[in-house]
Each structure stands twice: as structure tokens, then as C-alpha cells.
Coordinates of C-alpha atoms and ligand atoms in Angstrom, one line a residue:
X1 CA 3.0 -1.9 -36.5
X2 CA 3.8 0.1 -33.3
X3 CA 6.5 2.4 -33.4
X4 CA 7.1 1.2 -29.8
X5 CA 8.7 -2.3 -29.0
X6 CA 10.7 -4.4 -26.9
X7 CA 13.5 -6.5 -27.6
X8 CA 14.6 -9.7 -26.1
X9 CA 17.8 -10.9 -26.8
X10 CA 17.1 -15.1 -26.3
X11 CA 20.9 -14.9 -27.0
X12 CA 21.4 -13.3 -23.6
X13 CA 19.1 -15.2 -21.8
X14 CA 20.9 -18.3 -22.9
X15 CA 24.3 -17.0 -22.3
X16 CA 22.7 -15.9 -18.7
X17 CA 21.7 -19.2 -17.9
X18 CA 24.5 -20.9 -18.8
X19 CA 26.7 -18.9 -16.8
X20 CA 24.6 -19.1 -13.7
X21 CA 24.6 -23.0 -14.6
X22 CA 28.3 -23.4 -14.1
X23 CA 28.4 -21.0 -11.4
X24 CA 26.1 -22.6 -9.3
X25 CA 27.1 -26.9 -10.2
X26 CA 26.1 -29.5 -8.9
X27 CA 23.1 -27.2 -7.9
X28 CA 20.5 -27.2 -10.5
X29 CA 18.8 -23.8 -12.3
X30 CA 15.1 -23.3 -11.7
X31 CA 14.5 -20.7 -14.1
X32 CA 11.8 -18.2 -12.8
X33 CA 9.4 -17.1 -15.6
X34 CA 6.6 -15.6 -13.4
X35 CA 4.8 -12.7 -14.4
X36 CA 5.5 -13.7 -18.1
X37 CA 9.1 -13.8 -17.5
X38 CA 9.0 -10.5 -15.6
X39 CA 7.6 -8.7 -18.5
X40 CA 10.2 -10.7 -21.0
X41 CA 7.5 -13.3 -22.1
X42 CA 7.4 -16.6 -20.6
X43 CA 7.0 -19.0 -23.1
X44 CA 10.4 -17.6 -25.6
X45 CA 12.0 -17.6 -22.2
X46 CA 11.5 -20.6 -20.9
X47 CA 12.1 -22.5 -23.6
X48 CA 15.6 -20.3 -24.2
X49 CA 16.7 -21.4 -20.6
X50 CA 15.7 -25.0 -20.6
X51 CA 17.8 -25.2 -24.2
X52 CA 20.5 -23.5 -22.2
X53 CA 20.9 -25.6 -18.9
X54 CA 17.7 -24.9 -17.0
X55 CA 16.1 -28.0 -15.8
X56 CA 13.1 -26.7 -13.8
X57 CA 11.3 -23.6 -14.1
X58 CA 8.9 -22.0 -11.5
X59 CA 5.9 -19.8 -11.6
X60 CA 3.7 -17.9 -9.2
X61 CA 0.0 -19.0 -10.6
X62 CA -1.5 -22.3 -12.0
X63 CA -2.4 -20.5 -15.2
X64 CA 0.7 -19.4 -16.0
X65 CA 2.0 -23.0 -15.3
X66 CA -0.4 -23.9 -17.4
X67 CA 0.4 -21.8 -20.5
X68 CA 4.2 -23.5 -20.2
X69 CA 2.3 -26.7 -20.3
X70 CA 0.1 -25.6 -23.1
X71 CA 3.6 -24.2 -25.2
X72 CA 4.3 -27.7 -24.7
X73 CA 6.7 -27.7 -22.1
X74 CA 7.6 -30.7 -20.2
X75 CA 9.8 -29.6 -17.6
X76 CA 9.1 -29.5 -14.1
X77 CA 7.1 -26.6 -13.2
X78 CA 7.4 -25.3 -9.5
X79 CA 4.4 -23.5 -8.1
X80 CA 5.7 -20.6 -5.3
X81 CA 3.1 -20.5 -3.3
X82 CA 0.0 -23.1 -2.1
X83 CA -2.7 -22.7 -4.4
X84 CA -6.5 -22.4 -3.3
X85 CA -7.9 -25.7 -2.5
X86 CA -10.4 -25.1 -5.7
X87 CA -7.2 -24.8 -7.8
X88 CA -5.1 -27.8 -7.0
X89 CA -6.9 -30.1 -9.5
X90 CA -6.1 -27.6 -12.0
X91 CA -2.1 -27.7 -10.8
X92 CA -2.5 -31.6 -10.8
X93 CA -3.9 -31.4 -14.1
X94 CA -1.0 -29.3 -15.9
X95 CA 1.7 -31.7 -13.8
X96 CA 2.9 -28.8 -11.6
X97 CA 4.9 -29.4 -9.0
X98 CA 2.9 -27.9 -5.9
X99 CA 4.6 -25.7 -3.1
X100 CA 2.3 -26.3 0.4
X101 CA 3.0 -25.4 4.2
X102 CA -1.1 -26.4 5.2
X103 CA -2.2 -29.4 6.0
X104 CA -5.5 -28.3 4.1
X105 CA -3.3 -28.0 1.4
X106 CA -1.5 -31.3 1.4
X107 CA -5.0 -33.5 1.4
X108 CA -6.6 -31.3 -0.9
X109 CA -3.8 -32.2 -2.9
X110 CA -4.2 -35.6 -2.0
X111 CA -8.1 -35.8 -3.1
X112 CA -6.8 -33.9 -6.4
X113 CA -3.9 -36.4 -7.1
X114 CA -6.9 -39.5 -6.8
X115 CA -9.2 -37.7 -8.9
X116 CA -6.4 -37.2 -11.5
X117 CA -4.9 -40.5 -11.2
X118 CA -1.8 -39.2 -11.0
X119 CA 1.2 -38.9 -8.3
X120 CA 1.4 -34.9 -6.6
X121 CA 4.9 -33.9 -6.1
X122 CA 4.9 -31.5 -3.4
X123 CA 7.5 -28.8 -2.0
X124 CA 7.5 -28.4 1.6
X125 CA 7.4 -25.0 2.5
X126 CA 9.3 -23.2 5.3
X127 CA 9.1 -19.8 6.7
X128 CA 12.6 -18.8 8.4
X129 CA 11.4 -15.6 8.4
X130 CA 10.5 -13.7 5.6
X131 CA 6.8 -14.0 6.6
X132 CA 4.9 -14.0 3.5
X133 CA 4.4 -17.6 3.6
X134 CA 5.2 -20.9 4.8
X135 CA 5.0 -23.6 7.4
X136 CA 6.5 -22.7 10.8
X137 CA 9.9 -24.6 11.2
X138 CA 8.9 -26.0 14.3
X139 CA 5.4 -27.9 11.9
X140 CA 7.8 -29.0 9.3
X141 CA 8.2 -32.6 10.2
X142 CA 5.0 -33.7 11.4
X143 CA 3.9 -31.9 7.9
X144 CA 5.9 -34.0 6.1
X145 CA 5.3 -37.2 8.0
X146 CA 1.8 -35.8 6.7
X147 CA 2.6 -35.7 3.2
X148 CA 5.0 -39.4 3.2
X149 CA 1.3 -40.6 5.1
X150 CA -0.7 -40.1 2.4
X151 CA -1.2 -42.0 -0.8
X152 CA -1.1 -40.1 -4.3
X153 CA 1.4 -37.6 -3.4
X154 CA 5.1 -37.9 -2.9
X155 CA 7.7 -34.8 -0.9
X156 CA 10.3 -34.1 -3.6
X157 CA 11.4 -30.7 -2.2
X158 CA 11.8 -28.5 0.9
X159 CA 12.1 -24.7 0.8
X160 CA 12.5 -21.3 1.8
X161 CA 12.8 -17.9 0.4
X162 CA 15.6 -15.3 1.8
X163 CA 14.5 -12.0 2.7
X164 CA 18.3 -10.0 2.5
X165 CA 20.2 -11.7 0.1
X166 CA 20.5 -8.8 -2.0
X167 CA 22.1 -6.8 0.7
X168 CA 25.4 -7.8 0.9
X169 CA 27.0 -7.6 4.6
X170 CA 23.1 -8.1 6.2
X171 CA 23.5 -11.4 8.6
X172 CA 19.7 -12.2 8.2
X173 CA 20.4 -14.5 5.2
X174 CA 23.2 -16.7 7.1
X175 CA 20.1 -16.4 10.3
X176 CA 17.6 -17.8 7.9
X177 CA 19.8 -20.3 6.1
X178 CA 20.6 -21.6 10.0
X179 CA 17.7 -22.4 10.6
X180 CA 16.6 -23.6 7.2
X181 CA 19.6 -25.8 8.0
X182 CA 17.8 -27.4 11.3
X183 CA 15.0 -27.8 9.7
X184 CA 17.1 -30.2 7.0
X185 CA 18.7 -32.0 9.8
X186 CA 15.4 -32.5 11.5
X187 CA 13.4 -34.5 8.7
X188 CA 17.2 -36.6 8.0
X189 CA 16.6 -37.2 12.1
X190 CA 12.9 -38.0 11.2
X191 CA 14.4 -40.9 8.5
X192 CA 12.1 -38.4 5.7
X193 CA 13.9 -38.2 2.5
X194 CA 13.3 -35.2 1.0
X195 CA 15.3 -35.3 -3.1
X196 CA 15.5 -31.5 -3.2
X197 CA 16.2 -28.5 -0.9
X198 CA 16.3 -25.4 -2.1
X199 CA 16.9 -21.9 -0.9
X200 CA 18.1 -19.6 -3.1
X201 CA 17.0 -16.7 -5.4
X202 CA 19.4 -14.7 -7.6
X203 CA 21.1 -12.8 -5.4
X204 CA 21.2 -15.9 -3.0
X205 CA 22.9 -18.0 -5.9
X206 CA 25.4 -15.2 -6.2
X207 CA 26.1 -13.8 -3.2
X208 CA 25.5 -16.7 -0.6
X209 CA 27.4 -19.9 -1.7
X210 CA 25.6 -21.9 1.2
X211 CA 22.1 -21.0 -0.4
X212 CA 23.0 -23.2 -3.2
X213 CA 21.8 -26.6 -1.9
X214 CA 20.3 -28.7 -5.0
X215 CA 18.3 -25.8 -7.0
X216 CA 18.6 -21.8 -7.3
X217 CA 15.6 -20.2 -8.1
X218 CA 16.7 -17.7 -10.2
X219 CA 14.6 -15.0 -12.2
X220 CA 16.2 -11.6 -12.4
X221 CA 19.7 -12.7 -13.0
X222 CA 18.0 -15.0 -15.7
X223 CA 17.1 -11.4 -17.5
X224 CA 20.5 -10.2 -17.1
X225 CA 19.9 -7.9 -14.2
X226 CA 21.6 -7.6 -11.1
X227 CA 19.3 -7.9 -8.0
X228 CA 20.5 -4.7 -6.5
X229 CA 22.9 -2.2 -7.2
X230 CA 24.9 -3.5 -4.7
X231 CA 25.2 -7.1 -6.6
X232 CA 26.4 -5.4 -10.1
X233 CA 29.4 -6.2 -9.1
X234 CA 28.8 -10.2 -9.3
X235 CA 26.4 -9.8 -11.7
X236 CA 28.9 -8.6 -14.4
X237 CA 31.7 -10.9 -12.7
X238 CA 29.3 -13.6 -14.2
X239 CA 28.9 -12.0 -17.1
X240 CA 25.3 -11.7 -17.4
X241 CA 23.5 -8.9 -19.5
X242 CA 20.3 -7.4 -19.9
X243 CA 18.2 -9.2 -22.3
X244 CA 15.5 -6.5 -23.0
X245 CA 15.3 -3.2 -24.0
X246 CA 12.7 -1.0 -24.7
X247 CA 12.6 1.4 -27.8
X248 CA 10.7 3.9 -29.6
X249 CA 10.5 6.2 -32.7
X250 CA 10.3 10.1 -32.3
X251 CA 7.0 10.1 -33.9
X252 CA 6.7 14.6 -34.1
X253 CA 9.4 17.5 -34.0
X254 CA 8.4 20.4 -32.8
X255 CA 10.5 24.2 -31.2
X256 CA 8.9 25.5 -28.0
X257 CA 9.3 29.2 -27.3
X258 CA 11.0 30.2 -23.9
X259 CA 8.8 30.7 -21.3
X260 CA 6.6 27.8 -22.9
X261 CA 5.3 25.0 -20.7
X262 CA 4.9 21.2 -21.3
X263 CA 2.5 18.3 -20.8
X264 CA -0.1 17.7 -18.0
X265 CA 0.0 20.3 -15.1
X266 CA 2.8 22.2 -17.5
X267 CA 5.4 21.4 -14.8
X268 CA 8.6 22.2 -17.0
X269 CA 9.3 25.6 -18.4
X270 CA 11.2 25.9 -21.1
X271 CA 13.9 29.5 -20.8
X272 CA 15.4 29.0 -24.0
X273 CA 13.7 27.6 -27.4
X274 CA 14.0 24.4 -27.3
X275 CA 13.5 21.0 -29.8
X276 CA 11.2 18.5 -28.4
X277 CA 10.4 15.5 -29.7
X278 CA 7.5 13.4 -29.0
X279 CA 7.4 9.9 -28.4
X280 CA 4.5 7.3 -28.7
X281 CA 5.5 5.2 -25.5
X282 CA 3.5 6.6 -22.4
X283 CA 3.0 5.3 -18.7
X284 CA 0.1 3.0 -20.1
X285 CA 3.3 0.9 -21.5
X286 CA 5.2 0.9 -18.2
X287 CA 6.8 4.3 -18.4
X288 CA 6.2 5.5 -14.6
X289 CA 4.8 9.2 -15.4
X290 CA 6.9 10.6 -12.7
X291 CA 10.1 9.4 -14.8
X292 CA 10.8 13.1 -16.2
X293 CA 10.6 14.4 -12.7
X294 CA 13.0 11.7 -11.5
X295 CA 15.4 12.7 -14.1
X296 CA 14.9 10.3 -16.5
X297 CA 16.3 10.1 -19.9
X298 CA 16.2 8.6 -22.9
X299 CA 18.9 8.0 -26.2
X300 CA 18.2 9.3 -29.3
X301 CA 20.6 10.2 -31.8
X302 CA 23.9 8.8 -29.9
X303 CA 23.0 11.1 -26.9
X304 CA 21.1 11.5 -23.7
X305 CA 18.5 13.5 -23.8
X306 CA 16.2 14.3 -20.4
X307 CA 12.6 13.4 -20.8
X308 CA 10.5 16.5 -20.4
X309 CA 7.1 17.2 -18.6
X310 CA 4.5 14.9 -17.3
X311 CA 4.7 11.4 -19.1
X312 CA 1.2 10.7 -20.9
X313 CA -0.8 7.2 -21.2
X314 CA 0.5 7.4 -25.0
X315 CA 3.0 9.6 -25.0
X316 CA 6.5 11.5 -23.5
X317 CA 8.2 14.3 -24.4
X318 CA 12.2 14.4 -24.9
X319 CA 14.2 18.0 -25.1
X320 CA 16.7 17.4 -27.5
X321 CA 18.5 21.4 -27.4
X322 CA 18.5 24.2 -28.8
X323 CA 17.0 25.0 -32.2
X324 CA 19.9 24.8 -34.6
X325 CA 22.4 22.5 -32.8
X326 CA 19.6 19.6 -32.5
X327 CA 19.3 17.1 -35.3
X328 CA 16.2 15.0 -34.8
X329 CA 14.0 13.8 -37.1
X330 CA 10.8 11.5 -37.0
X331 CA 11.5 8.4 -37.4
X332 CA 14.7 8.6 -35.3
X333 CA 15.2 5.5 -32.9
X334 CA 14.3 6.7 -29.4
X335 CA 16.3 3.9 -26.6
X336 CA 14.9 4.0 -23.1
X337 CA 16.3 1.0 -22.1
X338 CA 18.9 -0.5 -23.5
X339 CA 22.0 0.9 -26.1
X340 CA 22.8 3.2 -28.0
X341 CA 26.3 3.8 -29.3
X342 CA 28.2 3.7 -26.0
X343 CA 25.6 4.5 -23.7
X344 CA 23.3 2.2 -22.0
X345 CA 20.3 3.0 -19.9
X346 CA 19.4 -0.1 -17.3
X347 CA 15.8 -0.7 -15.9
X348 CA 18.2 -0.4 -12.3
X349 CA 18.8 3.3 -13.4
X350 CA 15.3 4.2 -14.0
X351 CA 14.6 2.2 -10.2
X352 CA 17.2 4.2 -8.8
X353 CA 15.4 7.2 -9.9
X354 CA 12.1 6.6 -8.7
X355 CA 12.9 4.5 -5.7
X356 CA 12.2 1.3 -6.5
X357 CA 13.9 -1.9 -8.0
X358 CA 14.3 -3.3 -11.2
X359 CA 12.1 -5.7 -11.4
X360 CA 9.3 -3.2 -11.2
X361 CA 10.2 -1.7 -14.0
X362 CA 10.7 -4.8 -16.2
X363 CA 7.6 -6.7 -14.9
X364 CA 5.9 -2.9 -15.4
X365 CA 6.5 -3.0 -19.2
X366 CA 2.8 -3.4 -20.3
X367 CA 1.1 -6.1 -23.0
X368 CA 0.6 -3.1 -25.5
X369 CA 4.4 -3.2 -26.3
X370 CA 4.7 -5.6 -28.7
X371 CA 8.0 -8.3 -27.9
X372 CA 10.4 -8.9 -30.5
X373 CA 12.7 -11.5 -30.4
X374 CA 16.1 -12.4 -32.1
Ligands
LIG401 C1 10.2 -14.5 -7.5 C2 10.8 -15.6 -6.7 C3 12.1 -16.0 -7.0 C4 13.0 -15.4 -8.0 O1 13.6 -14.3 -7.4 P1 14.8 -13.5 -8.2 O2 15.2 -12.5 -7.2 O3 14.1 -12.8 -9.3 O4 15.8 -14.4 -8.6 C5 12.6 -17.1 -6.2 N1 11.8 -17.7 -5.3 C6 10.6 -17.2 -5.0 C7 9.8 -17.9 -3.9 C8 10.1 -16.2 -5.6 O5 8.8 -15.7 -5.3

């Protein structure tokens, strides 16, 4: 219906997972499909990466653990963070596996487990020092004595997140894998069996082979995207590619005198005549409306063309040239991300623009673009 849509390639998420897969063997892939598969829909994806090698898959909230679970899905499901005590029957109930560091949270996961009838299988934790969350390393033991003390659950994992891994040459990672390490060597002192410890994100499972342990956690590389410019290089190495793009259809052609301005706050002035076509994608779709000014461009018949003026809620503008040497017509396919031809506009070109990272951009791509996958 929309001449708007995104496209995900399940054929590149497969082929992405795979390759991370035998990259990262014996370790295990936790596929990450938070934020509905940062903006790639988390249902198609999941379900691509588990047929692919995935054998675990990890999200942020219990309701979007419970929508795998709902799909069907019947793979483990890591929870990243502790939930609320008021939501732990609900993660016992869709068989999540449950991340805590509290010991609020381990007996209210206890009390959920006997209400369920069922067995919790919990994830220790850790903070080495990213300081979002997570049990202090010095707590970790008597935490999981906690957990092995109590009946109705059962410690499958221990874990931390790395703060640096996507900066190559930063020592912080190899400082929080020490003492991520310690904390390993303290609960096999203890005589606590933990099955699974796990460290690593995507740039962790491909730049820091020690991060490995028995799972990587990976989401963006999942998608095809490197986790910063600066991992492109081992990205590609792999092999991995984009899996979405985002694409339009010039919906209006119009000329614009010299000396005429454009869009909101008329912030461009044309000198010459120009073509401009119009687009029906805007910043209520997860165009950032400060793209144009960032330098942003778009593809449209084989070429780049800079996006023009003020990006709307519905709708950008895209200067195609002068009147005469510019061929565009509605209904002309518009690529913002993606290819066209030879050319290829990444969601880390548009972050480089505007200062951010790609994962903003991908998770930013909004439910009014319809998904399309092949
Ligand atoms: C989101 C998240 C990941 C995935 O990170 P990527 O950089 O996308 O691979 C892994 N672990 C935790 C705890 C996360 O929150």
C-alpha cells in the first residue's frame, strides 16, 4: 500500500548467523532480537537465526519474550536485565530465562517459579564496570550460593556486558574481562557450577577472542552491521551484510526557481532551478529531520542525490539537478538505505553524519514502514 517500505533480506540474516556461528565455535550464538530485532522485526528474525545456527536468543522486556513465545518459539529466551518483582511470574510463565544481580530478585523468582510449578533458570549478573547494571563482583558468590540455596530455581549462566569492545586498541575490555575472569574462578573456588558464562556482544565476539566463553550475545552483527566504523574491517572479513534497507517512491516532481526556498524554516536556497522530487518517507518513519543538514542523501535513478531542506513527519525533499539534465519521474525507486546499482548507503553513514551509531538508526525505523521480507 505504502510507497514506503523496508526490506529484510532473511537470506542475510541467515548467512550472518552462520558466519558468526563458525567464527565463534565451540561458543554458542545468542541471537539478540530486542527492540523487534532492532527495527528488523523480531519474530522473521528469530526464527531465520535459530534455522541458521542460533541456539538462544535474548531480549530486553518480558513482553517481547513473550511475543517469541507466542510465535511459537521454543528456544531459550535470555532476559538482559532483572525484571520488576511484579513481572517475574510473567517471565516464568513464557519460560524466560531470567538475568538477576538482587537478592529481591532471586526469591521473587523463587516465589514465581512455586507458583508456576516450574524450575527458573537464572543468569547471574556482574558489573565489571559498565555500570548500568549488575551485581558487584565482590556479591557474586554469596548471590549464587543464594540462588543454588533455594528451591525452584537453578544458576545456568553468569554474565557481563563490555563497555569498549567496539573500540579497538581501548584496554578497558581486557580490564573487564580480568575481572569477569576472577569472578569465574571464584564460584569454581566456591564448588558452584555455573553451565554458561558469557560476555560478549558483537564487537566482543569479533574483536576480543577471550570474550567468547560459551555464548556471544550478538545483535548488530546479526543485522549485518558492523558495531563501529572501526570494526568494518572484521565485519566484512566475516562476510556479514546488511539485511535491511529502506526505500521509497518519488511520489511529485516538481522545478524550483533560483532564489526559491525549501521546507520548514526554508533553510536551503536554491541559486539555480532546480528538480526536486518529493518523497513520502518523513522523520515520523525514522528519518532524523536534521539528515539534510548532515548531508544526507539518498539514490534514485543510479545516483546520489542530497536530500534537500528540513525533513517532514511525512515527507523529504531530494534535489535531483538542473532542469533538463535530470530524469526523474514519479514512481522512480528512491533507496535511503541500502543499493542501488553500485552504490550503497549504510545506516553507519547516516550515524556518522548525525553523530550517533547505527543502531539508532535501524532501531529508529518506525512501525509505519511496512517490513517486507524475502
Ligand atoms: C543489546 C545487548 C547485546 C547485543 O549487543 P550488540 O552490540 O548489538 O551485539 C548484548 N548484551 C546485552 C546485555 C545487551 O544489552
Amino acid at each position: 500500500m505504502r510507497a514506503a517500505r523496508a526490506d529484510v533480506d532473511l537470506d542475510a540474516i541467515a548467512d550472518n548467523v552462520r558466519a558468526l556461528a563458525a567464527a565463534v565455535a565451540p561458543a554458542g550464538v545468542c541471537a539478540v532480537v530486542k527492540a523487534d530485532g532492532y527495527g528488523h522485526g523480531a519474530i522473521a528474525v528469530a526464527q531465520e537465526a535459530l534455522r541458521s545456527g542460533a541456539t538462544w536468543l535474548a531480549v530486553a522486556l518480558v513482553e517481547e519474550g513473550a511475543v517469541l513465545r507466542k510465535a511459537g518459539i521454543t528456544a531459550p529466551i535470555l532476559l538482559l536485565s532483572e525484571p520488576r518483582p511484579d513481572d517475574v511470574g510473567a517471565a516464568i510463565h513464557w519460560d524466560l530465562r531470567l538475568t538477576v544481580y538482587t537478592r529481591e530478585g532471586i526469591e521473587a523468582a523463587a516465589d514465581a517459579a512455586a507458583q508456576e510449578e516450574r524450575t527458573a533458570r537464572l543468569h547471574l549478573k556482574v558489573n565489571t564496570g559498565m555500570n548500568r547494571v549488575g551485581a558487584r563482583p565482590a556479591d557474586v558468590v554469596a548471590l549464587a550460593q543464594a540462588v543454588v540455596a533455594q528451591p525452584g530455581v537453578e544458576l545456568e549462566g553468569v554474565w557481563t556486558h563490555l563497555a569498549t569492545a567496539d573500540e579497538p586498541g581501548n584496554p578497558f575490555a581486557d580490564e573487564q574481562l580480568d575481572r569477569f575472569d576472577a569472578v569465574v574462578a571464584a564460584l569454581v573456588e566456591a564448588g558452584i557450577d555455573v553451565p554458561l558464562r558469557h560476555a560478549a556482544n558483537s564487537a566482543g565476539a569479533l574483536d576480543h577472542l577471550r570474550s567468547r566463553f560459551d555464548l556471544v550475545r550478538c545483535g548488530i552483527a546479526v543485522y549485518g552491521i558492523p558495531p563501529s566504523p572501526e570494526l568494518a574491517g572484521s565485519a566484512a572479513a566475516l562476510g556479514l551484510r546488511p539485511a535491511l534497507s529502506l526505500r521509497a517512491e518519488v511520489a511529485y516532481v516538481k522545478t524550483v526557481d533560483a532564489g526559491e526556498g525549501i521546507s520548514y524554516g526554508q533553510r536551503h536556497t536554491f541559486a539555480e532551478p532546480r528538480v526536486v522530487a518529493t518523497v513520502p518517507i518523513g522523520y515520523a518513519d525514522g528519518v532524523p529531520r536534521q539528515l539534510a543538514a548532515a548531508g544526507g542523501e539518498v539514490l534514485v535513478g543510479g545516483e546520489r542525490r542530497p536530500i534537500v531542506g528540513v525533513v517532514t513527519m511525512d515527507q523529504l525533499m531530494v534535489d535531483c539537478g538542473a532542469p533538463g539534465a535530470a530524469a526523474v519521474e514519479p514512481g522512480d525507486e528512491v533507496v535511503l538505505l541500502g543499493r542501488q546499482g553500485a552504490d550503497e548507503i549504510t545506516a553507519g553513514e547516516w550515524a556518522e553524519r548525525l553523530g550517533t551509531i547505527a543502531y539508532e538508526i535501524v532501531c529508529g525505523i518506525g512501525p509505519r514502514v511496512p517490513r517486507h521480507y524475502g
